[in-house]
């Protein structure tokens, strides 16, 4: 982190939400090209991201292609990142970085601006990995299956 946020924990939260939206858009792009029994329509686009990721994993597994193991791993990473994002965004973030979950029995966590920026950067990287696997591995595979 370059220090531009100093100890501000709120502004980096905006990066998390923005980069998570970019990553979810890439999941939508992925689902729009994966072969599925039904098209990826507006109803499915409104699914929660966890459901989209699980659906994408099922569709990728059905292709039974070793070349897509990296895509499967990236989808698994995305699930963990979105879980972390949800805990941060849906929790109550107080000054000093105290993060209180809305779930009972969940421990109080402490996060720093650096932690939040790190999550944002990992979400952005995840989006890039999904894009790379879609363009370099999935689309060429699908073009050979259609030929």
PDB file of C-alpha atoms in Angstrom:
ATOM      1  CA  UNK A   1       0.000   0.000   0.000  1.00  0.00           C
ATOM      2  CA  UNK A   2       1.322   3.445  -0.873  1.00  0.00           C
ATOM      3  CA  UNK A   3       0.088   5.177   2.291  1.00  0.00           C
ATOM      4  CA  UNK A   4      -2.515   7.240   0.473  1.00  0.00           C
ATOM      5  CA  UNK A   5      -5.203   5.888   2.801  1.00  0.00           C
ATOM      6  CA  UNK A   6      -3.086   6.283   5.943  1.00  0.00           C
ATOM      7  CA  UNK A   7      -5.280   4.806   8.667  1.00  0.00           C
ATOM      8  CA  UNK A   8      -8.564   5.390   6.814  1.00  0.00           C
ATOM      9  CA  UNK A   9     -10.409   2.070   6.676  1.00  0.00           C
ATOM     10  CA  UNK A  10     -13.505   3.352   4.892  1.00  0.00           C
ATOM     11  CA  UNK A  11     -12.123   4.458   1.514  1.00  0.00           C
ATOM     12  CA  UNK A  12     -10.417   1.092   0.861  1.00  0.00           C
ATOM     13  CA  UNK A  13     -13.807  -0.524   1.458  1.00  0.00           C
ATOM     14  CA  UNK A  14     -14.944   1.203  -1.738  1.00  0.00           C
ATOM     15  CA  UNK A  15     -12.141  -0.558  -3.629  1.00  0.00           C
ATOM     16  CA  UNK A  16     -13.348  -3.900  -2.290  1.00  0.00           C
ATOM     17  CA  UNK A  17     -16.898  -3.294  -3.493  1.00  0.00           C
ATOM     18  CA  UNK A  18     -15.747  -1.975  -6.872  1.00  0.00           C
ATOM     19  CA  UNK A  19     -13.298  -4.801  -7.561  1.00  0.00           C
ATOM     20  CA  UNK A  20     -15.784  -7.402  -6.314  1.00  0.00           C
ATOM     21  CA  UNK A  21     -18.280  -6.017  -8.852  1.00  0.00           C
ATOM     22  CA  UNK A  22     -15.643  -6.372 -11.583  1.00  0.00           C
ATOM     23  CA  UNK A  23     -14.950  -9.959 -10.515  1.00  0.00           C
ATOM     24  CA  UNK A  24     -18.651 -10.802 -10.457  1.00  0.00           C
ATOM     25  CA  UNK A  25     -19.023  -9.314 -13.941  1.00  0.00           C
ATOM     26  CA  UNK A  26     -16.284 -11.684 -15.120  1.00  0.00           C
ATOM     27  CA  UNK A  27     -18.164 -14.606 -13.528  1.00  0.00           C
ATOM     28  CA  UNK A  28     -21.204 -13.472 -15.536  1.00  0.00           C
ATOM     29  CA  UNK A  29     -19.097 -13.392 -18.721  1.00  0.00           C
ATOM     30  CA  UNK A  30     -17.867 -16.887 -17.962  1.00  0.00           C
ATOM     31  CA  UNK A  31     -21.392 -18.183 -17.411  1.00  0.00           C
ATOM     32  CA  UNK A  32     -22.568 -16.566 -20.631  1.00  0.00           C
ATOM     33  CA  UNK A  33     -20.155 -18.728 -22.677  1.00  0.00           C
ATOM     34  CA  UNK A  34     -20.232 -22.005 -20.739  1.00  0.00           C
ATOM     35  CA  UNK A  35     -22.422 -24.683 -22.327  1.00  0.00           C
ATOM     36  CA  UNK A  36     -25.515 -25.088 -20.159  1.00  0.00           C
ATOM     37  CA  UNK A  37     -28.942 -26.719 -20.458  1.00  0.00           C
ATOM     38  CA  UNK A  38     -30.527 -23.240 -20.321  1.00  0.00           C
ATOM     39  CA  UNK A  39     -29.140 -19.829 -21.282  1.00  0.00           C
ATOM     40  CA  UNK A  40     -27.592 -17.573 -18.664  1.00  0.00           C
ATOM     41  CA  UNK A  41     -30.546 -15.183 -18.559  1.00  0.00           C
ATOM     42  CA  UNK A  42     -31.547 -12.175 -16.453  1.00  0.00           C
ATOM     43  CA  UNK A  43     -32.959 -14.411 -13.719  1.00  0.00           C
ATOM     44  CA  UNK A  44     -29.646 -16.217 -13.306  1.00  0.00           C
ATOM     45  CA  UNK A  45     -27.753 -12.916 -13.446  1.00  0.00           C
ATOM     46  CA  UNK A  46     -29.617 -11.896 -10.276  1.00  0.00           C
ATOM     47  CA  UNK A  47     -28.392 -14.954  -8.384  1.00  0.00           C
ATOM     48  CA  UNK A  48     -26.059 -14.328  -5.469  1.00  0.00           C
ATOM     49  CA  UNK A  49     -22.423 -14.649  -6.495  1.00  0.00           C
ATOM     50  CA  UNK A  50     -21.906 -17.810  -4.426  1.00  0.00           C
ATOM     51  CA  UNK A  51     -24.646 -19.544  -6.398  1.00  0.00           C
ATOM     52  CA  UNK A  52     -23.153 -18.310  -9.681  1.00  0.00           C
ATOM     53  CA  UNK A  53     -19.729 -19.660  -8.710  1.00  0.00           C
ATOM     54  CA  UNK A  54     -21.119 -23.063  -7.716  1.00  0.00           C
ATOM     55  CA  UNK A  55     -23.057 -23.234 -11.000  1.00  0.00           C
ATOM     56  CA  UNK A  56     -19.941 -22.286 -12.993  1.00  0.00           C
ATOM     57  CA  UNK A  57     -17.950 -24.998 -11.209  1.00  0.00           C
ATOM     58  CA  UNK A  58     -20.581 -27.614 -12.096  1.00  0.00           C
ATOM     59  CA  UNK A  59     -20.617 -26.542 -15.748  1.00  0.00           C
ATOM     60  CA  UNK A  60     -16.814 -26.594 -15.981  1.00  0.00           C
ATOM     61  CA  UNK A  61     -16.664 -30.064 -14.383  1.00  0.00           C
ATOM     62  CA  UNK A  62     -19.146 -31.349 -16.977  1.00  0.00           C
ATOM     63  CA  UNK A  63     -16.674 -30.446 -19.724  1.00  0.00           C
ATOM     64  CA  UNK A  64     -14.186 -32.968 -18.256  1.00  0.00           C
ATOM     65  CA  UNK A  65     -11.181 -31.084 -19.615  1.00  0.00           C
ATOM     66  CA  UNK A  66      -7.816 -31.173 -17.842  1.00  0.00           C
ATOM     67  CA  UNK A  67      -6.984 -27.814 -19.435  1.00  0.00           C
ATOM     68  CA  UNK A  68      -9.624 -26.230 -17.203  1.00  0.00           C
ATOM     69  CA  UNK A  69      -8.105 -27.263 -13.861  1.00  0.00           C
ATOM     70  CA  UNK A  70      -6.742 -23.732 -13.429  1.00  0.00           C
ATOM     71  CA  UNK A  71     -10.195 -22.316 -14.047  1.00  0.00           C
ATOM     72  CA  UNK A  72     -11.628 -24.632 -11.399  1.00  0.00           C
ATOM     73  CA  UNK A  73      -8.950 -23.473  -8.955  1.00  0.00           C
ATOM     74  CA  UNK A  74      -9.678 -19.815  -9.752  1.00  0.00           C
ATOM     75  CA  UNK A  75     -13.389 -20.379  -9.156  1.00  0.00           C
ATOM     76  CA  UNK A  76     -12.575 -21.968  -5.795  1.00  0.00           C
ATOM     77  CA  UNK A  77     -10.359 -18.985  -4.931  1.00  0.00           C
ATOM     78  CA  UNK A  78     -13.197 -16.658  -5.937  1.00  0.00           C
ATOM     79  CA  UNK A  79     -15.550 -18.405  -3.508  1.00  0.00           C
ATOM     80  CA  UNK A  80     -13.142 -17.755  -0.634  1.00  0.00           C
ATOM     81  CA  UNK A  81     -12.586 -14.129  -1.669  1.00  0.00           C
ATOM     82  CA  UNK A  82     -16.289 -13.394  -1.931  1.00  0.00           C
ATOM     83  CA  UNK A  83     -16.827 -14.988   1.483  1.00  0.00           C
ATOM     84  CA  UNK A  84     -14.192 -12.635   2.893  1.00  0.00           C
ATOM     85  CA  UNK A  85     -15.756  -9.708   1.026  1.00  0.00           C
ATOM     86  CA  UNK A  86     -19.189 -10.559   2.438  1.00  0.00           C
ATOM     87  CA  UNK A  87     -17.873 -10.704   5.995  1.00  0.00           C
ATOM     88  CA  UNK A  88     -16.321  -7.268   5.544  1.00  0.00           C
ATOM     89  CA  UNK A  89     -19.160  -5.573   3.667  1.00  0.00           C
ATOM     90  CA  UNK A  90     -22.024  -7.070   5.670  1.00  0.00           C
ATOM     91  CA  UNK A  91     -20.302  -6.740   9.019  1.00  0.00           C
ATOM     92  CA  UNK A  92     -20.160  -3.616  11.129  1.00  0.00           C
ATOM     93  CA  UNK A  93     -16.828  -1.867  10.730  1.00  0.00           C
ATOM     94  CA  UNK A  94     -15.880   0.481  13.555  1.00  0.00           C
ATOM     95  CA  UNK A  95     -13.011   2.907  13.994  1.00  0.00           C
ATOM     96  CA  UNK A  96      -9.763   1.201  14.755  1.00  0.00           C
ATOM     97  CA  UNK A  97     -10.683  -1.640  12.417  1.00  0.00           C
ATOM     98  CA  UNK A  98     -12.961  -3.580  14.746  1.00  0.00           C
ATOM     99  CA  UNK A  99     -15.218  -5.743  12.559  1.00  0.00           C
ATOM    100  CA  UNK A 100     -18.313  -7.183  14.209  1.00  0.00           C
ATOM    101  CA  UNK A 101     -20.266  -9.814  12.315  1.00  0.00           C
ATOM    102  CA  UNK A 102     -24.033  -9.688  12.054  1.00  0.00           C
ATOM    103  CA  UNK A 103     -23.982 -13.397  12.981  1.00  0.00           C
ATOM    104  CA  UNK A 104     -24.181 -14.362  16.606  1.00  0.00           C
ATOM    105  CA  UNK A 105     -21.258 -16.351  18.008  1.00  0.00           C
ATOM    106  CA  UNK A 106     -18.887 -15.026  15.324  1.00  0.00           C
ATOM    107  CA  UNK A 107     -15.670 -13.670  16.829  1.00  0.00           C
ATOM    108  CA  UNK A 108     -14.878  -9.979  16.588  1.00  0.00           C
ATOM    109  CA  UNK A 109     -12.154  -9.407  14.023  1.00  0.00           C
ATOM    110  CA  UNK A 110      -9.708  -6.579  13.537  1.00  0.00           C
ATOM    111  CA  UNK A 111      -8.768  -5.309  10.074  1.00  0.00           C
ATOM    112  CA  UNK A 112      -6.419  -2.603   8.919  1.00  0.00           C
ATOM    113  CA  UNK A 113      -6.510  -0.404   5.857  1.00  0.00           C
ATOM    114  CA  UNK A 114      -3.720  -2.609   4.479  1.00  0.00           C
ATOM    115  CA  UNK A 115      -5.865  -5.733   5.008  1.00  0.00           C
ATOM    116  CA  UNK A 116      -8.780  -4.157   3.154  1.00  0.00           C
ATOM    117  CA  UNK A 117      -6.610  -2.950   0.273  1.00  0.00           C
ATOM    118  CA  UNK A 118      -5.058  -6.428   0.112  1.00  0.00           C
ATOM    119  CA  UNK A 119      -8.504  -7.985  -0.258  1.00  0.00           C
ATOM    120  CA  UNK A 120      -9.351  -5.485  -2.991  1.00  0.00           C
ATOM    121  CA  UNK A 121      -6.145  -6.349  -4.844  1.00  0.00           C
ATOM    122  CA  UNK A 122      -6.822 -10.101  -4.530  1.00  0.00           C
ATOM    123  CA  UNK A 123     -10.353  -9.599  -5.892  1.00  0.00           C
ATOM    124  CA  UNK A 124      -8.961  -7.665  -8.857  1.00  0.00           C
ATOM    125  CA  UNK A 125      -6.370 -10.372  -9.459  1.00  0.00           C
ATOM    126  CA  UNK A 126      -9.098 -13.003  -9.268  1.00  0.00           C
ATOM    127  CA  UNK A 127     -11.046 -11.141 -11.955  1.00  0.00           C
ATOM    128  CA  UNK A 128      -7.940 -11.132 -14.137  1.00  0.00           C
ATOM    129  CA  UNK A 129      -7.347 -14.862 -13.568  1.00  0.00           C
ATOM    130  CA  UNK A 130     -10.943 -15.711 -14.513  1.00  0.00           C
ATOM    131  CA  UNK A 131     -10.637 -13.579 -17.649  1.00  0.00           C
ATOM    132  CA  UNK A 132      -7.358 -15.262 -18.587  1.00  0.00           C
ATOM    133  CA  UNK A 133      -8.759 -18.787 -18.125  1.00  0.00           C
ATOM    134  CA  UNK A 134     -11.895 -17.905 -20.087  1.00  0.00           C
ATOM    135  CA  UNK A 135      -9.994 -16.396 -23.010  1.00  0.00           C
ATOM    136  CA  UNK A 136      -6.910 -18.634 -23.160  1.00  0.00           C
ATOM    137  CA  UNK A 137      -8.370 -21.995 -22.188  1.00  0.00           C
ATOM    138  CA  UNK A 138     -12.158 -22.160 -22.214  1.00  0.00           C
ATOM    139  CA  UNK A 139     -12.941 -20.344 -25.474  1.00  0.00           C
ATOM    140  CA  UNK A 140     -10.366 -22.315 -27.525  1.00  0.00           C
ATOM    141  CA  UNK A 141     -11.657 -25.560 -26.018  1.00  0.00           C
ATOM    142  CA  UNK A 142     -15.244 -24.643 -26.860  1.00  0.00           C
ATOM    143  CA  UNK A 143     -14.305 -23.772 -30.436  1.00  0.00           C
ATOM    144  CA  UNK A 144     -12.767 -27.248 -30.902  1.00  0.00           C
ATOM    145  CA  UNK A 145     -15.870 -28.899 -29.404  1.00  0.00           C
ATOM    146  CA  UNK A 146     -18.127 -27.008 -31.829  1.00  0.00           C
ATOM    147  CA  UNK A 147     -15.958 -27.839 -34.855  1.00  0.00           C
TER     148      UNK A 147
END
